[in-house]
Structures are given as C-alpha cells and as structure tokens.
Short mmCIF file of C-alpha atoms in Angstrom, two decimals:
data_model
loop_
_atom_site.label_atom_id
_atom_site.label_comp_id
_atom_site.label_asym_id
_atom_site.label_seq_id
_atom_site.Cartn_x
_atom_site.Cartn_y
_atom_site.Cartn_z
CA MET B 1 135.03 -72.24 -58.95
CA ALA B 2 138.61 -72.25 -60.33
CA PRO B 3 140.70 -75.31 -59.58
CA GLN B 4 143.35 -74.80 -56.94
CA ARG B 5 146.96 -75.59 -57.60
CA ARG B 6 148.22 -78.30 -55.35
CA GLY B 7 151.74 -78.93 -54.25
CA ALA B 8 153.37 -82.28 -53.79
CA PRO B 9 151.37 -84.52 -51.47
CA LYS B 10 152.51 -84.48 -47.87
CA ALA B 11 153.47 -87.65 -46.18
CA PRO B 12 151.13 -88.64 -43.36
CA GLU B 13 152.25 -87.43 -39.96
CA GLY B 14 154.19 -90.06 -38.17
CA SER B 15 155.22 -91.85 -41.42
CA GLY B 16 158.79 -92.81 -42.11
CA ALA B 17 159.13 -90.24 -44.90
CA ALA B 18 158.05 -87.46 -42.63
CA GLU B 19 160.42 -88.59 -39.96
CA ARG B 20 163.33 -88.65 -42.45
CA ARG B 21 162.62 -85.06 -43.55
CA ARG B 22 162.43 -83.72 -39.98
CA PRO B 23 165.57 -82.18 -38.47
CA SER B 24 167.18 -84.35 -35.90
CA SER B 25 166.37 -81.74 -33.24
CA THR B 26 162.64 -82.76 -33.46
CA LYS B 27 163.41 -85.92 -31.60
CA SER B 28 164.47 -83.94 -28.56
CA VAL B 29 161.00 -82.26 -28.19
CA ARG B 30 158.87 -85.20 -29.23
CA GLY B 31 158.49 -86.60 -25.69
CA PRO B 32 156.87 -83.47 -24.12
CA TRP B 33 154.63 -82.96 -27.19
CA ASP B 34 153.36 -86.52 -27.02
CA MET B 35 152.59 -86.09 -23.34
CA ARG B 36 150.69 -82.88 -24.07
CA ARG B 37 148.71 -84.60 -26.82
CA LYS B 38 147.79 -87.45 -24.50
CA TRP B 39 146.69 -85.03 -21.79
CA LEU B 40 144.56 -83.08 -24.29
CA ARG B 41 142.96 -86.28 -25.60
CA ALA B 42 142.11 -87.38 -22.05
CA ALA B 43 140.63 -83.97 -21.20
CA VAL B 44 138.45 -83.90 -24.35
CA LEU B 45 137.34 -87.48 -23.74
CA GLY B 46 136.42 -86.63 -20.14
CA ALA B 47 134.44 -83.57 -21.21
CA CYS B 48 132.57 -85.56 -23.87
CA THR B 49 131.75 -88.28 -21.37
CA SER B 50 130.39 -85.73 -18.89
CA LEU B 51 128.29 -84.08 -21.59
CA ALA B 52 126.92 -87.42 -22.74
CA ALA B 53 125.98 -88.31 -19.17
CA LEU B 54 124.19 -84.99 -18.72
CA LEU B 55 122.29 -85.42 -21.99
CA LEU B 56 121.28 -88.95 -21.03
CA TRP B 57 120.15 -87.77 -17.59
CA GLY B 58 118.02 -85.07 -19.21
CA SER B 59 116.58 -87.39 -21.87
CA LEU B 60 115.45 -89.87 -19.25
CA GLY B 61 113.39 -87.10 -17.66
CA GLY B 62 114.55 -88.13 -14.20
CA GLU B 63 114.62 -84.60 -12.84
CA ASP B 64 113.04 -82.73 -15.79
CA GLY B 65 115.32 -79.74 -15.25
CA ILE B 66 114.41 -79.50 -11.59
CA THR B 67 117.08 -78.05 -9.36
CA GLU B 68 115.33 -78.15 -5.99
CA VAL B 69 112.70 -80.35 -4.36
CA LEU B 70 110.62 -78.30 -1.94
CA ALA B 71 108.83 -81.34 -0.51
CA LEU B 72 109.71 -85.00 -0.95
CA GLN B 73 106.93 -87.56 -0.92
CA SER B 74 108.76 -89.39 1.90
CA GLU B 75 108.82 -86.27 4.12
CA VAL B 76 106.13 -85.38 6.62
CA LEU B 77 106.15 -81.59 6.81
CA PRO B 78 104.47 -79.74 9.67
CA GLY B 79 104.78 -76.67 7.48
CA ARG B 80 107.18 -74.99 5.07
CA PHE B 81 106.74 -71.50 3.66
CA ILE B 82 108.83 -69.71 1.05
CA GLU B 83 108.20 -66.00 0.52
CA VAL B 84 108.68 -64.59 -2.98
CA PRO B 85 108.29 -61.04 -4.35
CA CYS B 86 104.76 -60.28 -5.55
CA SER B 87 104.15 -59.74 -9.26
CA GLU B 88 102.20 -56.79 -10.67
CA ASP B 89 99.26 -59.00 -11.68
CA TYR B 90 97.17 -57.86 -8.74
CA ASP B 91 97.46 -54.16 -9.69
CA SER B 92 95.04 -54.59 -12.60
CA HIS B 93 92.36 -55.99 -10.29
CA ARG B 94 90.34 -54.41 -7.52
CA ARG B 95 92.23 -54.64 -4.24
CA PHE B 96 90.69 -55.60 -0.93
CA GLU B 97 92.63 -54.30 2.02
CA GLY B 98 93.65 -57.00 4.45
CA CYS B 99 93.20 -59.74 1.87
CA SER B 100 94.66 -58.97 -1.58
CA PRO B 101 98.24 -60.27 -1.65
CA ARG B 102 100.89 -57.95 -0.24
CA LYS B 103 102.94 -60.88 1.02
CA CYS B 104 103.41 -63.49 -1.70
CA GLY B 105 104.84 -66.97 -1.58
CA ARG B 106 104.16 -70.69 -1.49
CA GLY B 107 103.61 -73.15 1.33
CA ILE B 108 103.43 -76.89 1.88
CA SER B 109 101.97 -78.72 4.86
CA ASP B 110 101.19 -82.30 5.80
CA ALA B 111 99.55 -81.21 9.06
CA VAL B 112 96.34 -79.61 7.74
CA ILE B 113 94.55 -82.70 6.41
CA THR B 114 95.10 -86.22 7.75
CA ARG B 115 95.80 -89.14 5.46
CA ASP B 116 92.52 -90.70 6.58
CA GLU B 117 90.64 -87.55 5.57
CA ALA B 118 92.47 -87.64 2.24
CA ARG B 119 91.47 -91.27 1.73
CA ARG B 120 87.83 -90.46 2.49
CA ILE B 121 87.68 -87.38 0.27
CA ARG B 122 89.33 -89.37 -2.52
CA SER B 123 86.48 -91.89 -2.29
CA VAL B 124 84.07 -88.99 -2.93
CA ALA B 125 86.03 -88.14 -6.08
CA GLU B 126 86.08 -91.79 -7.18
CA LYS B 127 82.32 -92.13 -6.76
CA GLY B 128 81.62 -89.04 -8.82
CA LEU B 129 84.15 -89.80 -11.54
CA SER B 130 82.79 -93.35 -11.87
CA LEU B 131 79.77 -91.73 -13.54
CA GLY B 132 81.88 -90.52 -16.44
CA GLY B 133 85.50 -89.78 -17.23
CA SER B 134 87.43 -88.23 -20.07
CA ASN B 135 88.59 -90.18 -23.13
CA GLY B 136 91.92 -88.47 -22.57
CA GLY B 137 94.20 -88.48 -19.57
CA ALA B 138 92.55 -85.79 -17.43
CA SER B 139 89.07 -86.02 -15.88
CA ILE B 140 87.34 -83.29 -13.88
CA LEU B 141 84.60 -83.38 -11.23
CA ASP B 142 83.26 -80.06 -9.96
CA LEU B 143 80.71 -80.55 -7.16
CA HIS B 144 79.87 -76.82 -7.21
CA SER B 145 78.84 -76.37 -10.85
CA GLY B 146 78.16 -80.07 -11.43
CA ALA B 147 80.70 -80.24 -14.28
CA LEU B 148 81.84 -83.80 -15.01
CA SER B 149 84.10 -85.05 -17.80
CA VAL B 150 82.30 -87.53 -20.04
CA GLY B 151 84.15 -88.63 -23.16
CA LYS B 152 85.31 -85.48 -24.97
CA HIS B 153 82.73 -83.25 -23.30
CA PHE B 154 81.36 -82.08 -19.95
CA VAL B 155 77.91 -82.68 -18.53
CA ASN B 156 76.14 -81.27 -15.49
CA LEU B 157 75.94 -84.35 -13.28
CA TYR B 158 73.05 -82.95 -11.23
CA ARG B 159 70.87 -82.50 -14.32
CA TYR B 160 72.23 -85.46 -16.29
CA PHE B 161 71.80 -88.04 -13.54
CA GLY B 162 68.99 -86.38 -11.60
CA ASP B 163 67.81 -88.27 -8.52
CA LYS B 164 70.46 -90.95 -9.05
CA ILE B 165 72.94 -88.55 -7.43
CA GLN B 166 71.26 -89.21 -4.07
CA THR B 167 72.38 -92.84 -4.34
CA VAL B 168 75.95 -91.92 -5.33
CA PHE B 169 76.81 -89.31 -2.70
CA SER B 170 75.78 -88.95 0.92
CA GLU B 171 75.34 -85.90 3.10
CA GLU B 172 78.42 -87.08 5.03
CA ASP B 173 80.42 -86.80 1.78
CA PHE B 174 79.45 -83.18 1.34
CA GLN B 175 80.05 -82.37 5.01
CA LEU B 176 83.55 -83.83 4.73
CA TYR B 177 84.13 -81.70 1.63
CA ARG B 178 83.10 -78.56 3.55
CA ASP B 179 85.28 -79.46 6.53
CA VAL B 180 88.32 -79.98 4.31
CA ARG B 181 87.72 -76.66 2.52
CA GLN B 182 87.50 -74.82 5.84
CA LYS B 183 90.76 -76.32 7.13
CA VAL B 184 92.60 -75.36 3.95
CA GLN B 185 91.13 -71.86 4.05
CA LEU B 186 92.33 -71.38 7.63
CA ALA B 187 95.84 -72.64 6.79
CA ILE B 188 96.14 -70.15 3.92
CA ALA B 189 94.90 -67.27 6.07
CA GLN B 190 97.42 -68.07 8.81
CA ALA B 191 100.33 -68.41 6.38
CA PHE B 192 99.68 -65.06 4.71
CA GLY B 193 98.60 -63.18 7.84
CA ILE B 194 95.06 -62.39 6.72
CA SER B 195 91.63 -63.07 8.15
CA ALA B 196 90.02 -66.35 7.04
CA SER B 197 86.68 -64.53 6.85
CA SER B 198 88.08 -62.25 4.13
CA LEU B 199 88.66 -65.24 1.83
CA TYR B 200 85.88 -66.57 -0.38
CA LEU B 201 85.75 -69.85 -2.24
CA THR B 202 85.80 -69.21 -6.00
CA LYS B 203 85.47 -71.16 -9.22
CA PRO B 204 86.71 -73.40 -10.56
CA THR B 205 87.24 -75.61 -7.51
CA PHE B 206 87.34 -79.25 -8.60
CA PHE B 207 88.65 -82.80 -8.29
CA SER B 208 91.10 -84.01 -10.93
CA ARG B 209 92.02 -87.54 -11.95
CA ILE B 210 95.02 -87.84 -14.25
CA ASN B 211 96.52 -90.92 -15.88
CA SER B 212 98.88 -91.64 -18.78
CA THR B 213 96.18 -91.91 -21.48
CA ALA B 214 96.99 -89.70 -24.47
CA ALA B 215 95.19 -86.35 -24.65
CA ARG B 216 92.13 -86.24 -26.92
CA THR B 217 91.13 -82.60 -26.45
CA ALA B 218 92.72 -79.39 -25.17
CA HIS B 219 91.07 -80.06 -21.79
CA ASP B 220 93.33 -83.10 -21.39
CA GLU B 221 96.53 -81.05 -21.81
CA TYR B 222 97.08 -80.25 -18.16
CA TRP B 223 100.88 -80.01 -18.37
CA HIS B 224 101.27 -76.52 -19.89
CA ALA B 225 102.87 -73.78 -17.80
CA HIS B 226 100.38 -71.14 -16.66
CA VAL B 227 99.56 -68.41 -14.15
CA ASP B 228 96.30 -68.87 -12.26
CA LYS B 229 95.59 -65.13 -11.92
CA VAL B 230 95.92 -64.75 -15.69
CA THR B 231 93.84 -67.85 -16.48
CA TYR B 232 91.20 -67.14 -13.83
CA GLY B 233 91.06 -63.48 -12.88
CA SER B 234 89.15 -64.19 -9.67
CA PHE B 235 91.95 -66.29 -8.15
CA ASP B 236 94.02 -64.68 -5.39
CA TYR B 237 95.15 -67.79 -3.51
CA THR B 238 95.38 -71.28 -4.99
CA SER B 239 95.61 -74.56 -3.09
CA LEU B 240 95.94 -78.21 -4.01
CA LEU B 241 95.15 -81.12 -1.75
CA TYR B 242 96.84 -84.28 -2.99
CA LEU B 243 94.87 -87.51 -2.66
CA SER B 244 97.46 -90.03 -3.87
CA ASP B 245 101.18 -90.68 -3.45
CA TYR B 246 103.92 -89.94 -5.94
CA LEU B 247 105.84 -93.12 -6.92
CA ASP B 248 103.42 -95.34 -5.00
CA ASP B 249 100.23 -94.58 -6.94
CA PHE B 250 101.66 -92.89 -10.02
CA GLY B 251 104.85 -91.74 -11.74
CA GLY B 252 105.46 -88.25 -13.11
CA GLY B 253 102.77 -85.77 -12.11
CA ARG B 254 104.92 -83.64 -9.81
CA PHE B 255 103.96 -79.98 -9.33
CA VAL B 256 106.64 -77.62 -10.64
CA PHE B 257 107.15 -73.95 -9.76
CA MET B 258 109.00 -72.41 -12.71
CA ASP B 259 111.25 -69.76 -11.23
CA GLU B 260 113.77 -67.75 -13.22
CA GLY B 261 116.87 -69.90 -13.61
CA ALA B 262 115.49 -72.78 -11.55
CA ASN B 263 112.56 -75.17 -11.24
CA ARG B 264 111.28 -76.20 -7.81
CA THR B 265 108.97 -79.13 -7.29
CA VAL B 266 106.46 -80.53 -4.84
CA GLU B 267 106.08 -84.30 -4.79
CA PRO B 268 102.43 -85.23 -4.11
CA ARG B 269 101.60 -87.11 -0.93
CA ALA B 270 98.06 -88.03 0.14
CA GLY B 271 96.91 -85.38 2.62
CA ARG B 272 99.56 -82.85 1.56
CA VAL B 273 98.33 -79.30 1.00
CA SER B 274 100.29 -77.05 -1.34
CA PHE B 275 99.16 -73.42 -1.53
CA PHE B 276 100.41 -70.19 -3.10
CA THR B 277 99.50 -66.71 -4.24
CA SER B 278 97.99 -66.94 -7.71
CA GLY B 279 100.03 -64.35 -9.63
CA SER B 280 103.00 -64.61 -12.01
CA GLU B 281 105.36 -64.99 -9.07
CA ASN B 282 104.11 -68.58 -9.01
CA LEU B 283 104.23 -69.63 -12.66
CA HIS B 284 103.77 -73.40 -12.57
CA ARG B 285 102.90 -76.60 -14.36
CA VAL B 286 102.33 -80.29 -13.69
CA GLU B 287 104.55 -82.98 -15.15
CA LYS B 288 102.90 -85.53 -17.42
CA VAL B 289 101.76 -88.62 -15.54
CA CYS B 290 103.60 -91.58 -17.06
CA TRP B 291 101.92 -94.42 -15.14
CA GLY B 292 99.24 -94.95 -12.50
CA THR B 293 96.56 -92.45 -11.46
CA ARG B 294 96.99 -89.10 -9.73
CA TYR B 295 94.11 -87.67 -7.68
CA ALA B 296 93.96 -84.13 -6.32
CA ILE B 297 91.51 -81.35 -5.55
CA THR B 298 92.12 -77.73 -6.50
CA ILE B 299 90.57 -75.30 -4.02
CA ALA B 300 90.69 -71.65 -5.07
CA PHE B 301 90.04 -68.51 -3.03
CA THR B 302 89.31 -64.91 -3.93
CA CYS B 303 89.23 -61.68 -1.96
CA ASN B 304 86.34 -60.36 -4.03
CA PRO B 305 82.94 -61.40 -2.62
CA ASP B 306 81.39 -60.79 -6.05
CA HIS B 307 83.32 -63.83 -7.31
CA SER B 308 82.45 -66.13 -4.42
CA ILE B 309 80.69 -69.47 -4.75
CA ALA B 310 78.82 -71.47 -2.14
CA ASP B 311 79.80 -74.87 -0.79
CA PRO B 312 78.11 -77.68 -2.69
CA ALA B 313 74.97 -79.18 -1.22
CA LEU B 314 73.39 -82.55 -1.91
CA THR B 315 69.84 -81.25 -1.73
#
C-alpha cells in the first residue's frame, strides 16, 4: 500500500492555536453549537443507559423474553380460555367428527382439582419416584406403562420391583389417580365443546419431577421447544396438572407458549390445570428449573380409540 502524503498536522480542536486561526465570527455561533453538543451527548448517554438496562434485564433471565403472564402463581383462576387459530397439523391425521380440534386454544383453571387433591396425588408421585430417579434433572414415572427413571435408563417398575409395588402404592392411590384424570377430561371437553366420552387417554401420560441437576442424557433436556402433535402423533389435547408452587417450591420451570412475536407463560400452582390443543398453534417449552423441585403430571388425550390406553390398576 503506497504511503499517503500528509499535510501539516492540525491543532487539536479547542486548542489555542485553533482558536487563533478561526475567524472572529466563530465566537458568535459557539454558544448554540456547544448547547447542541451537550444535548446530543445527553441523548446518546440516555440511549446507552437504557440499552444497558435492557441487556442486564435479559441476562438475568427475569422474564426470559416473556411479554405476557397468562396465570400468576398468586392468582386463583376459576377459568381462563384463550382461543387461537388451529394449525394444519390435524389434517395429516384421521379426523373424528365431534372430537378432532376445530376450535383450538389454551385454558387454565384452579377450580378443577383442589390443592388437597394435588397434595395427595403428589404423594403418589413421590412414593413411586423414591424407587428410582434420574441422574440428571428430570425424572419420569408412568403408572400406565410402568416406566420409571433409574440412573440414565428406564425400568418397568411393575416387573423390576414385583410384589414390592403392593407395599408402595395402595388402591386408594390409583382410585385418586383415576378421579383426577376424569375431572381433567371433563374440563377439557367442556372448554372445547366436545363430548367427554369422545376423548380417550393416550400415552405417554406421566408424572415428572424436575430439579436443577445438570442433564446427563437427552431425556433430561426437558426445556426444548416442541409441538406435542409432532412429537406424539396420537395427542389431540394436552393437559398438565401442577403439583408444586412456582417461587415457593422451585424457581424457573414456568410453562411458556411461544407465539409469533410474543411469549406467554403459565406460572405453576399446586392444583392448577393447564390444557391446550396439541398442534403447532401451541408451540411451547418449559424454562429450566434453577432451584428446588417441580412436580407435575402430564395427562394426554386422543380422539382415536386405536391409540387409547387404560387407567392404571394396582392388581
């Protein structure tokens, strides 16, 4: 690169030499220019401060990009329903008139399951999960298939523990489980204007226990965004019953609907039921749990009787 010819060095702005070379008329405009410079400096400083505050707010993960809270943990909601346009996911599956989603949306209710029922059903989960548990942060107990997280794997608790199961669970536990399932099924049917008898329990339906332990396998990575109808083709309606309280029992772990241009969250509350149509209109994820333990049960329903599963039975 050829060297550039340089002229005589310029005196720094504001130096005496520069002032001496300036025409005397400069002094008459200096006041307004200085004011403009000060105003510009203040505006830039204000903008930088605002940007820094926004970046700090985001880095702390306080709201995790969430723009709307659909249900606060401190609220007691008799029922809230938000209708959203249905996706095309259902078109590639066999439709069942009077059941397959034509009306899509999401609902939240604290009036379906009592907090005492939530406490009792959580004790069922705790008893089962005490038999195993993942090495990572997410443990699963499926009373239908018998799947239980143990270390980095799953075992069938009915085969693995045999008759010992009779000393862990009681018939009352399984009856409570069936009662809860029926109440949730009825709430979904009423919200979407379909017959409860047209809905069938489907797999996987399971308890989850999540804590802040680092993931050890892909099964522990519960936080990825997904669509239930894509992941599990049988799903038509998904529900979650929360068994612990956000900010009292755990931090993080909120349920997030990922809508275009906005995230909307549900803060877990023991006894709260969150339910929604399972297609892409309800893309969602769960925040990472950063402390404590989050308990919930996922209860899934299908319109296709070929994909139905029976309620679990102790004997």
